[in-house]
Amino acid sequence: MHTNYYFLRQLGPALATQLVGLRLMECFSQDRDEIVLVFAEAKGPLSYYRPFFIKATLRPDFSGLFFAETVRRARTNSVDLFTKLIEVDTTGSAGNDSTPANRPGRLVTGVRSFLNERCLGIELTDGYTLVFKFFGNRPNLIAFEHDTVVDLFNHRLTSDNDLQLDQLDRPLDQSYEAYVASGYNHRALFPTFGKEVNEWLTEKSNGQLAGVDQWPLIQDTLALLNASRFYLTLWHHQPTLSLLPIGEVQWETDNPIEAANRFFVSFNGQNTFERERGSWLRLLDKRKKRAGALIDAAMERLMSRDEGLSHEQMGHLLLANLHAIDVPPGMKSPERLTVYDLYHEQPTTLKLKPDLSPQRNAENFYRKAKNEKIEEEHLTAQVTAQEAELVKIDDQRQALAELTNLKELRRYVKQQGLTNEQTAGPLTADQLFKEVDVDGFRILIGRNARNNDLLTQRFAYKEDLWLHARDVTGSHVLIKYRAGRPFPRNVIERAAELAAWYSKRRTDSLCPVTVTPRKYVRKPKGLAEGQVLIEKESVVMVVPKGE
């Protein structure tokens, strides 16, 4: 949560006490994904004192701020950046002398956070603002002159040139009335919670609280997020800065600058062995969770079969009551037939197909009964296999915890075949993609850009229906074709809701979603991961809704 909105909102005032009144004297980079800002009081044109350093790491896989006591600038392989924000003509005629040494830096007038957004801004004189943007895997440092972008740290993120400072705030209605109107979907109201907070809510409610009952827990959690208490914890086997006491808490403070520094040192101080072992432990935790979910789903399906009549029993009852059906030979059956259920000792109603004779309806029940037995055997085998997988995973986790060096770790990983490429057999669609079942139709959802390509290029057929939130990045979604059955409207709308939810339009009140058969989706050579061309489409408007 070191770049979470709730942390940045509390870091801003703490930084303001350190920076306001100082000048931005230097801004340089000695590393491709690292930038150093130096703030100080100007002592003269060539010197300054009381420096305050901000070292920002802005990598796609990790971004964060470190407030160092000192930073030594290398004599070589160092480049000045954002010079326009630093150089100020002492006579008031800016722009004539380009020598930074003759110009004191611009004064810091404030530090601000942005409403419901992962950004932190340092305000300077003359309408300039430096904004740290911590959006997922696209972090950047952006210079604004009033509302317009004038410079970027990472120029490869070209879309950042279109940002406007006055539009970074994201006001959201987070009232109880809005919670009810959203269908008790707290993720739509609080998109800034992130994984840690959502896991905290699930843990505290034991998976039992929902709807109205969850609202008090949400309010209590918000109070903790705003309580100015910061925890350095080990969460999912890696150092984490949290505003909640989750995981294995190792240290806590009420100083956000100190918390950011302790986390930065702890996270980046991990050695290769600790980092790799943590990644394998997280992979095993993920596999354990998936195996548990498969067992729960299979057991739920098996238990649901024990409720009510089986198709075999329906066939027996129908044959036993043929005399009660007043239908001449060769004529159609009634749609419903009420008989006495000998198995549960109560009346029951059998649903029949009117276009079939009673005898053919009985045959249909027996055919379904045969499929039921095959499915039951499959589900039972799946439960047995996943239970064995859970035992194996627990043994592997214990073994990993006992290893002490990198050589042993890599040897064990290779022996156990922990990587996806080394697992037994190819991964199936239900292992690779999110899957939802709606009225018997399978809906598959891509997890990321590469996974989207895999779904659309290798696991989709021309008859499948393809969906994607229009004009934004998001998951590819497929409705798998079922022979002889058209795609029902409610299934298409549900898939569209999922496509909207797993996109950048998740928090929109209404989202346009492209719907087209897979045969009209192409990926010409040269397109980036996840990008496709659509030759023919229709659009549906839906409210984004998750699983």
Coordinates of C-alpha atoms in Angstrom, one line a residue:
M1 CA 0.0 0.0 0.0
H2 CA 3.0 2.3 -0.3
T3 CA 1.5 3.9 -3.4
N4 CA -2.1 3.5 -2.3
Y5 CA -4.4 6.5 -2.3
Y6 CA -4.9 6.4 1.5
F7 CA -1.2 6.3 2.2
L8 CA -0.4 9.1 -0.3
R9 CA -3.1 11.3 1.2
Q10 CA -1.3 11.1 4.6
L11 CA 2.2 11.3 3.1
G12 CA 1.4 14.6 1.4
P13 CA 1.0 16.8 4.6
A14 CA 4.1 15.1 6.1
L15 CA 6.1 16.0 3.0
A16 CA 4.7 19.5 3.0
T17 CA 6.3 20.2 6.4
Q18 CA 9.7 19.2 4.9
L19 CA 9.5 20.8 1.5
V20 CA 7.4 24.0 1.6
G21 CA 9.9 27.0 1.5
L22 CA 12.7 24.9 -0.1
R23 CA 13.6 25.2 -3.7
L24 CA 13.9 22.5 -6.4
M25 CA 17.7 22.7 -6.9
E26 CA 18.4 19.6 -8.9
C27 CA 16.6 16.8 -10.8
F28 CA 18.8 14.1 -12.3
S29 CA 18.8 10.4 -13.2
Q30 CA 21.7 7.9 -12.8
D31 CA 19.5 4.9 -13.6
R32 CA 17.0 4.1 -16.4
D33 CA 14.1 3.8 -13.9
E34 CA 15.2 6.1 -11.1
I35 CA 15.1 9.8 -10.6
V36 CA 16.5 12.0 -7.8
L37 CA 15.0 15.3 -6.8
V38 CA 17.1 17.7 -4.6
F39 CA 15.3 20.4 -2.5
A40 CA 17.2 22.9 -0.4
E41 CA 17.6 26.5 0.7
A42 CA 19.6 28.5 -1.8
K43 CA 22.8 29.8 -0.1
G44 CA 24.1 31.3 -3.3
P45 CA 24.2 30.7 -7.1
L46 CA 26.6 27.8 -6.7
S47 CA 25.7 26.3 -3.3
Y48 CA 22.8 25.5 -1.0
Y49 CA 22.2 23.9 2.4
R50 CA 19.6 21.9 4.4
P51 CA 19.0 19.5 1.4
F52 CA 16.0 17.1 1.3
F53 CA 16.3 14.3 -1.2
I54 CA 13.5 12.3 -2.9
K55 CA 14.7 9.2 -4.8
A56 CA 11.9 7.7 -6.9
T57 CA 11.9 4.3 -8.4
L58 CA 9.5 4.1 -11.3
R59 CA 9.7 0.5 -12.8
P60 CA 6.7 -1.3 -14.2
D61 CA 7.2 -4.1 -11.6
F62 CA 7.9 -1.8 -8.7
S63 CA 7.5 1.9 -7.9
G64 CA 8.0 3.9 -4.7
L65 CA 9.6 6.8 -3.0
F66 CA 12.7 6.9 -0.7
F67 CA 13.6 10.0 1.3
A68 CA 17.4 9.7 1.6
E69 CA 19.6 11.6 4.0
T70 CA 22.1 12.1 1.2
V71 CA 22.6 11.1 -2.4
R72 CA 26.0 11.1 -4.1
R73 CA 25.7 12.1 -7.8
A74 CA 28.1 10.2 -10.1
R75 CA 30.4 12.3 -12.2
T76 CA 29.5 10.2 -15.3
N77 CA 26.4 8.5 -16.6
S78 CA 24.2 11.2 -14.9
V79 CA 21.7 13.4 -16.8
D80 CA 19.8 16.5 -15.7
L81 CA 16.0 16.4 -16.1
F82 CA 13.1 18.8 -15.9
T83 CA 15.4 21.8 -16.2
K84 CA 12.5 24.1 -17.1
L85 CA 11.2 23.7 -13.6
I86 CA 14.5 24.4 -12.0
E87 CA 16.0 27.3 -13.9
V88 CA 14.7 30.7 -12.8
D89 CA 16.2 34.0 -13.9
T90 CA 17.2 36.0 -10.8
T91 CA 16.4 39.2 -12.7
G92 CA 12.9 38.0 -13.7
S93 CA 13.7 37.5 -17.4
A94 CA 13.6 33.7 -17.6
G95 CA 15.0 31.9 -20.6
N96 CA 18.1 34.0 -21.6
D97 CA 20.8 32.3 -19.5
S98 CA 20.6 28.5 -19.6
T99 CA 23.3 27.9 -17.0
P100 CA 21.5 26.2 -14.0
A101 CA 24.3 27.3 -11.6
N102 CA 23.3 31.0 -12.1
R103 CA 19.7 30.4 -11.3
P104 CA 18.2 29.3 -7.9
G105 CA 15.5 26.7 -8.2
R106 CA 11.7 27.3 -8.1
L107 CA 10.2 27.5 -4.6
V108 CA 8.0 24.7 -3.3
T109 CA 4.6 26.2 -2.4
G110 CA 2.7 23.0 -1.4
V111 CA 2.3 19.2 -1.6
R112 CA -1.0 17.7 -2.6
S113 CA -2.7 14.3 -3.1
F114 CA -5.6 13.8 -5.6
L115 CA -9.0 12.5 -4.7
N116 CA -9.4 8.8 -5.1
E117 CA -6.2 8.6 -7.3
R118 CA -2.7 7.2 -6.8
C119 CA -0.9 10.5 -7.5
L120 CA 1.2 12.9 -5.4
G121 CA 1.9 16.4 -6.5
I122 CA 4.7 18.9 -5.5
E123 CA 3.5 22.5 -6.3
L124 CA 6.1 25.0 -7.4
T125 CA 6.0 28.7 -8.2
D126 CA 4.9 30.1 -11.6
G127 CA 2.1 27.5 -11.8
Y128 CA 4.4 24.4 -12.2
T129 CA 3.5 21.0 -10.5
L130 CA 5.6 17.8 -10.4
V131 CA 3.2 14.8 -10.2
F132 CA 4.3 11.3 -9.2
K133 CA 1.8 9.0 -11.0
F134 CA 1.6 5.4 -9.5
F135 CA -0.9 3.8 -11.9
G136 CA -0.3 0.0 -11.8
N137 CA 2.6 -0.9 -14.1
R138 CA 2.7 2.6 -15.7
P139 CA 4.3 4.8 -13.1
N140 CA 5.8 8.1 -14.2
L141 CA 6.9 11.6 -13.1
I142 CA 5.0 14.3 -15.0
A143 CA 5.6 18.1 -15.1
F144 CA 2.6 20.3 -15.5
E145 CA 2.5 24.0 -16.3
H146 CA -0.9 24.9 -14.9
D147 CA -3.1 22.1 -16.3
T148 CA -0.9 21.1 -19.3
V149 CA 1.9 18.5 -19.5
V150 CA 5.2 20.0 -20.4
D151 CA 7.6 17.1 -19.6
L152 CA 7.7 13.4 -18.7
F153 CA 10.3 11.2 -17.1
N154 CA 9.3 8.2 -19.1
H155 CA 8.6 9.4 -22.6
R156 CA 7.5 5.9 -23.7
L157 CA 4.2 6.4 -21.9
T158 CA 3.0 8.7 -24.6
S159 CA -0.6 8.7 -23.3
D160 CA 0.6 10.7 -20.2
N161 CA 1.0 13.7 -22.5
D162 CA -2.8 13.9 -22.7
L163 CA -3.3 14.1 -18.9
Q164 CA -4.7 17.3 -17.4
L165 CA -3.9 18.3 -13.8
D166 CA -7.4 19.6 -13.1
Q167 CA -8.9 16.2 -14.1
L168 CA -6.8 14.0 -11.9
D169 CA -9.2 14.3 -8.9
R170 CA -11.8 11.5 -9.1
P171 CA -14.9 12.4 -7.0
L172 CA -17.0 9.3 -6.1
D173 CA -20.3 9.0 -4.3
Q174 CA -19.3 6.8 -1.4
S175 CA -22.5 7.2 0.7
Y176 CA -24.6 4.4 2.0
E177 CA -27.3 5.3 -0.5
A178 CA -24.7 4.8 -3.4
Y179 CA -23.7 1.5 -1.8
V180 CA -27.3 0.3 -1.9
A181 CA -27.8 1.6 -5.5
S182 CA -24.6 -0.3 -6.6
G183 CA -26.1 -3.6 -5.5
Y184 CA -23.9 -3.6 -2.4
N185 CA -20.8 -3.6 -4.5
H186 CA -18.2 -1.9 -2.4
R187 CA -15.5 -2.3 -5.1
A188 CA -17.3 0.1 -7.4
L189 CA -17.5 2.7 -4.6
F190 CA -14.0 2.2 -3.3
P191 CA -11.8 1.3 -6.3
T192 CA -8.8 2.6 -4.3
F193 CA -9.0 -0.2 -1.6
G194 CA -6.7 -2.6 -3.6
K195 CA -5.9 -6.2 -2.8
E196 CA -4.8 -5.7 0.8
V197 CA -8.0 -4.0 1.9
N198 CA -10.3 -6.3 0.0
E199 CA -8.6 -9.3 1.5
W200 CA -8.9 -7.7 4.9
L201 CA -12.6 -7.3 4.5
T202 CA -13.0 -10.9 3.4
E203 CA -11.0 -12.1 6.3
K204 CA -12.8 -10.0 8.9
S205 CA -16.2 -11.0 7.6
N206 CA -15.2 -14.7 7.4
G207 CA -16.9 -14.6 4.0
Q208 CA -20.3 -14.4 5.7
L209 CA -21.1 -10.6 5.7
A210 CA -22.6 -9.1 2.6
G211 CA -25.0 -6.4 1.5
V212 CA -26.3 -4.2 4.4
D213 CA -24.4 -6.2 7.0
Q214 CA -21.0 -5.4 5.4
W215 CA -21.4 -1.6 5.5
P216 CA -20.4 -1.2 9.2
L217 CA -17.2 -3.2 8.5
I218 CA -16.4 -1.0 5.6
Q219 CA -16.7 2.1 7.7
D220 CA -14.5 0.6 10.5
T221 CA -11.9 -0.2 7.8
L222 CA -12.0 3.3 6.4
A223 CA -11.4 4.6 10.0
L224 CA -8.3 2.4 10.2
L225 CA -7.1 3.6 6.7
N226 CA -7.3 7.2 8.0
A227 CA -5.8 6.5 11.4
S228 CA -2.2 7.5 10.5
R229 CA -0.8 4.1 11.7
F230 CA 1.6 2.4 9.3
Y231 CA 2.7 -1.2 9.4
L232 CA 5.7 -2.9 7.9
T233 CA 4.5 -6.5 7.5
L234 CA 5.3 -9.7 5.7
W235 CA 2.3 -10.3 3.5
H236 CA 2.1 -13.2 1.0
H237 CA 5.8 -13.8 1.6
Q238 CA 7.1 -10.3 0.8
P239 CA 7.7 -7.1 2.7
T240 CA 4.6 -4.8 2.5
L241 CA 3.7 -1.4 3.8
S242 CA 0.2 -1.5 5.0
L243 CA -2.3 0.8 6.8
L244 CA -3.9 -2.4 8.2
P245 CA -2.3 -4.9 10.6
I246 CA -2.4 -7.8 8.1
G247 CA 0.1 -10.6 7.6
E248 CA 3.1 -10.9 10.0
V249 CA 3.5 -7.3 11.4
Q250 CA 7.2 -6.6 12.1
W251 CA 7.2 -2.9 12.8
E252 CA 4.8 0.0 13.1
T253 CA 4.9 3.9 13.2
D254 CA 2.8 7.0 12.9
N255 CA 5.3 8.7 10.6
P256 CA 4.6 8.1 6.9
I257 CA 8.0 9.3 5.7
E258 CA 9.8 6.9 8.1
A259 CA 7.3 4.1 7.1
A260 CA 8.1 4.7 3.4
N261 CA 11.8 4.6 4.0
R262 CA 11.7 1.4 6.1
F263 CA 9.6 -0.4 3.5
F264 CA 11.8 0.8 0.6
V265 CA 14.9 -0.5 2.3
S266 CA 13.2 -3.8 3.3
F267 CA 11.7 -4.5 -0.1
N268 CA 14.8 -3.6 -2.1
G269 CA 17.2 -5.2 0.5
Q270 CA 15.8 -8.7 -0.2
N271 CA 18.5 -10.9 -1.6
T272 CA 18.0 -13.1 -4.6
F273 CA 17.3 -16.2 -2.5
E274 CA 14.5 -14.5 -0.4
R275 CA 12.9 -12.9 -3.5
E276 CA 12.8 -16.2 -5.5
R277 CA 11.6 -18.3 -2.5
G278 CA 8.9 -15.7 -1.9
S279 CA 7.7 -15.9 -5.5
W280 CA 7.6 -19.8 -5.4
L281 CA 5.7 -19.7 -2.1
R282 CA 3.2 -17.3 -3.6
L283 CA 2.8 -19.6 -6.6
L284 CA 2.1 -22.5 -4.3
D285 CA -0.5 -20.4 -2.3
K286 CA -2.2 -19.6 -5.5
R287 CA -2.3 -23.3 -6.6
K288 CA -3.6 -24.2 -3.1
K289 CA -6.4 -21.7 -3.4
R290 CA -7.3 -23.0 -6.9
A291 CA -7.3 -26.6 -5.7
G292 CA -9.6 -25.7 -2.8
A293 CA -12.0 -23.9 -5.1
L294 CA -12.2 -26.8 -7.4
I295 CA -12.9 -29.2 -4.5
D296 CA -15.6 -26.8 -3.2
A297 CA -17.2 -26.5 -6.6
A298 CA -17.2 -30.3 -7.2
M299 CA -18.6 -31.0 -3.7
E300 CA -21.3 -28.5 -4.1
R301 CA -22.3 -30.1 -7.5
L302 CA -22.3 -33.6 -5.9
M303 CA -24.4 -32.5 -2.9
S304 CA -26.9 -30.7 -5.2
R305 CA -27.4 -34.0 -7.0
D306 CA -28.5 -35.6 -3.7
E307 CA -31.4 -33.1 -3.3
G308 CA -34.6 -34.1 -5.0
L309 CA -35.1 -36.8 -7.6
S310 CA -32.3 -38.2 -9.9
H311 CA -33.1 -38.6 -13.5
E312 CA -33.0 -42.4 -13.1
Q313 CA -35.7 -42.1 -10.4
M314 CA -37.7 -39.9 -12.6
G315 CA -37.6 -42.5 -15.3
H316 CA -38.7 -45.2 -12.9
L317 CA -41.6 -43.1 -11.7
L318 CA -42.7 -42.2 -15.2
L319 CA -42.8 -45.9 -16.3
A320 CA -44.6 -46.8 -13.1
N321 CA -47.3 -44.3 -13.9
L322 CA -47.8 -44.8 -17.6
H323 CA -51.3 -46.1 -16.9
A324 CA -52.2 -42.7 -15.5
I325 CA -51.3 -40.9 -18.7
D326 CA -54.4 -40.8 -20.9
V327 CA -52.5 -40.4 -24.2
P328 CA -53.3 -42.6 -27.2
P329 CA -50.3 -44.4 -28.7
G330 CA -48.1 -42.1 -30.8
M331 CA -49.6 -38.9 -29.4
K332 CA -47.8 -36.2 -27.5
S333 CA -47.2 -36.2 -23.8
P334 CA -48.5 -33.5 -21.3
E335 CA -45.9 -30.8 -20.3
R336 CA -46.2 -31.8 -16.6
L337 CA -47.3 -34.9 -14.8
T338 CA -48.0 -35.1 -11.1
V339 CA -47.2 -38.5 -9.5
Y340 CA -46.5 -39.9 -6.1
D341 CA -42.8 -39.9 -5.2
L342 CA -42.2 -43.3 -3.6
Y343 CA -38.6 -42.3 -2.8
H344 CA -39.5 -39.2 -0.7
E345 CA -43.1 -40.2 0.1
Q346 CA -44.7 -37.1 -1.3
P347 CA -46.3 -35.9 -4.5
T348 CA -44.0 -34.5 -7.2
T349 CA -44.2 -33.1 -10.7
L350 CA -42.3 -34.4 -13.6
K351 CA -41.5 -32.1 -16.5
L352 CA -42.0 -33.8 -19.8
K353 CA -41.2 -32.9 -23.4
P354 CA -44.6 -32.6 -25.2
D355 CA -43.2 -33.5 -28.6
L356 CA -42.1 -36.9 -27.2
S357 CA -44.2 -39.9 -26.2
P358 CA -44.3 -40.9 -22.5
Q359 CA -42.0 -43.9 -23.4
R360 CA -39.5 -41.6 -25.2
N361 CA -39.6 -39.2 -22.2
A362 CA -38.6 -42.1 -20.0
E363 CA -35.8 -43.0 -22.3
N364 CA -34.7 -39.4 -22.2
F365 CA -34.6 -39.6 -18.3
Y366 CA -32.5 -42.7 -18.5
R367 CA -30.1 -41.2 -21.0
K368 CA -29.6 -38.2 -18.7
A369 CA -29.1 -40.6 -15.7
K370 CA -26.3 -42.3 -17.6
N371 CA -24.6 -38.9 -18.1
E372 CA -25.1 -38.1 -14.5
K373 CA -23.2 -41.2 -13.4
I374 CA -20.4 -40.3 -15.7
E375 CA -20.3 -36.8 -14.3
E376 CA -20.4 -38.1 -10.8
E377 CA -17.5 -40.3 -11.4
H378 CA -15.6 -37.4 -12.9
L379 CA -16.4 -35.1 -10.0
T380 CA -15.4 -37.7 -7.5
A381 CA -12.1 -38.3 -9.3
Q382 CA -11.5 -34.6 -9.4
V383 CA -12.0 -34.2 -5.7
T384 CA -9.6 -37.1 -5.0
A385 CA -7.0 -35.6 -7.3
Q386 CA -7.2 -32.1 -5.8
E387 CA -7.0 -33.4 -2.3
A388 CA -3.8 -35.2 -3.2
E389 CA -2.6 -32.0 -4.8
L390 CA -3.3 -30.1 -1.6
V391 CA -1.1 -32.6 0.4
K392 CA 1.6 -32.3 -2.2
I393 CA 1.5 -28.5 -2.0
D394 CA 1.7 -28.5 1.8
D395 CA 4.8 -30.7 1.6
Q396 CA 6.4 -28.4 -1.0
R397 CA 5.7 -25.3 1.1
Q398 CA 7.3 -26.9 4.1
A399 CA 10.3 -28.0 2.1
L400 CA 10.8 -24.5 0.7
A401 CA 10.6 -23.0 4.1
E402 CA 13.5 -25.2 5.3
L403 CA 15.9 -24.3 2.4
T404 CA 18.8 -22.0 3.2
N405 CA 20.5 -21.0 0.0
L406 CA 19.8 -20.2 -3.6
K407 CA 21.5 -23.3 -5.0
E408 CA 19.3 -25.7 -3.0
L409 CA 16.2 -23.6 -3.9
R410 CA 16.8 -23.8 -7.7
R411 CA 17.6 -27.5 -7.5
Y412 CA 14.4 -28.2 -5.6
V413 CA 12.3 -26.1 -7.9
K414 CA 13.7 -28.0 -10.9
Q415 CA 13.2 -31.4 -9.2
Q416 CA 9.6 -30.7 -8.2
G417 CA 8.6 -29.1 -11.6
L418 CA 7.1 -26.0 -10.0
T419 CA 7.0 -23.9 -13.1
N420 CA 3.9 -23.9 -15.3
E421 CA 6.0 -25.4 -18.2
Q422 CA 7.0 -28.3 -16.0
T423 CA 3.6 -29.3 -14.7
A424 CA 2.2 -32.6 -15.8
G425 CA 0.3 -32.1 -19.0
P426 CA -0.8 -28.9 -20.7
L427 CA -2.9 -26.3 -18.8
T428 CA -6.6 -26.3 -19.6
A429 CA -8.9 -23.4 -20.2
D430 CA -10.3 -23.5 -16.7
Q431 CA -6.8 -23.3 -15.3
L432 CA -5.7 -20.4 -17.5
F433 CA -8.7 -18.1 -17.5
K434 CA -11.4 -16.9 -15.2
E435 CA -14.6 -18.9 -15.9
V436 CA -18.2 -18.2 -15.2
D437 CA -21.2 -20.4 -16.0
V438 CA -24.5 -18.7 -17.0
D439 CA -27.5 -21.0 -17.9
G440 CA -25.1 -23.7 -19.1
F441 CA -23.0 -21.4 -21.3
R442 CA -19.2 -21.1 -20.4
I443 CA -17.8 -17.6 -20.2
L444 CA -14.0 -17.4 -20.3
I445 CA -12.2 -14.2 -19.2
G446 CA -8.6 -13.3 -20.0
R447 CA -6.3 -12.2 -17.1
N448 CA -3.8 -9.9 -18.8
A449 CA -2.6 -8.9 -22.3
R450 CA -0.7 -12.0 -23.0
N451 CA -3.4 -14.2 -21.5
N452 CA -6.0 -12.3 -23.8
D453 CA -4.0 -13.3 -26.9
L454 CA -3.9 -16.9 -25.7
L455 CA -7.7 -16.9 -25.1
T456 CA -8.5 -15.4 -28.5
Q457 CA -5.9 -17.1 -30.6
R458 CA -5.7 -20.6 -29.2
F459 CA -8.8 -21.3 -27.2
A460 CA -11.5 -19.6 -29.3
Y461 CA -13.4 -21.0 -32.3
K462 CA -15.1 -19.0 -35.0
E463 CA -18.5 -19.8 -33.6
D464 CA -17.7 -18.4 -30.2
L465 CA -18.9 -15.0 -29.2
W466 CA -16.2 -12.4 -28.4
L467 CA -16.7 -9.4 -26.2
H468 CA -14.5 -6.5 -25.1
A469 CA -15.1 -3.1 -23.4
R470 CA -15.1 -0.5 -26.2
D471 CA -12.2 1.9 -26.7
V472 CA -10.3 1.0 -23.4
T473 CA -7.9 -1.7 -22.3
G474 CA -9.5 -4.7 -20.6
S475 CA -10.0 -8.5 -20.7
H476 CA -11.0 -10.4 -23.7
V477 CA -14.2 -12.4 -22.9
L478 CA -15.6 -15.4 -24.8
I479 CA -19.0 -17.1 -24.7
K480 CA -18.3 -20.7 -25.8
Y481 CA -20.7 -21.9 -28.5
R482 CA -23.1 -24.7 -27.8
A483 CA -24.2 -26.8 -30.8
G484 CA -27.7 -26.0 -31.8
R485 CA -28.3 -23.3 -29.2
P486 CA -28.4 -19.6 -30.0
F487 CA -26.7 -17.3 -27.5
P488 CA -29.5 -16.1 -25.1
R489 CA -29.8 -12.4 -24.5
N490 CA -29.3 -12.7 -20.8
V491 CA -26.0 -14.6 -21.3
I492 CA -24.7 -12.0 -23.7
E493 CA -25.6 -9.2 -21.2
R494 CA -23.9 -11.0 -18.3
A495 CA -20.8 -11.6 -20.4
A496 CA -20.8 -7.9 -21.4
E497 CA -21.1 -6.9 -17.7
L498 CA -18.0 -9.0 -17.0
A499 CA -16.1 -7.5 -19.9
A500 CA -17.0 -4.0 -18.6
W501 CA -15.9 -5.0 -15.0
Y502 CA -12.5 -6.3 -16.1
S503 CA -11.6 -3.1 -18.0
K504 CA -10.6 0.5 -17.4
R505 CA -14.4 1.3 -17.4
R506 CA -15.0 -0.7 -14.2
T507 CA -16.1 2.4 -12.2
D508 CA -18.3 3.9 -15.1
S509 CA -22.0 4.0 -14.5
L510 CA -22.6 2.6 -18.0
C511 CA -20.2 0.9 -20.4
P512 CA -20.3 0.2 -24.2
V513 CA -19.2 -3.4 -24.9
T514 CA -18.2 -4.7 -28.3
V515 CA -19.9 -8.1 -29.2
T516 CA -19.0 -10.1 -32.3
P517 CA -18.4 -13.7 -33.4
R518 CA -14.8 -14.7 -33.0
K519 CA -14.4 -15.1 -36.8
Y520 CA -14.5 -11.3 -37.2
V521 CA -11.6 -10.8 -34.8
R522 CA -8.1 -10.7 -36.4
K523 CA -4.6 -10.1 -35.0
P524 CA -2.3 -8.9 -37.9
K525 CA 1.4 -9.3 -37.4
G526 CA 3.0 -6.4 -35.5
L527 CA 0.2 -5.6 -33.1
A528 CA 1.1 -5.5 -29.4
E529 CA 0.0 -8.1 -26.9
G530 CA -3.7 -8.1 -26.4
Q531 CA -4.4 -5.9 -29.4
V532 CA -6.7 -7.1 -32.2
L533 CA -8.7 -5.8 -35.2
I534 CA -12.5 -6.2 -35.4
E535 CA -14.1 -6.4 -38.8
K536 CA -17.7 -6.4 -37.8
E537 CA -19.3 -5.6 -34.4
S538 CA -22.4 -4.7 -32.5
V539 CA -22.4 -2.8 -29.2
V540 CA -24.4 -3.3 -26.0
M541 CA -24.6 -0.9 -23.1
V542 CA -24.3 -2.5 -19.6
V543 CA -23.5 -1.6 -16.0
P544 CA -20.1 -3.2 -15.0
K545 CA -20.6 -6.1 -12.6
G546 CA -18.1 -8.6 -11.3
E547 CA -18.4 -12.3 -10.6

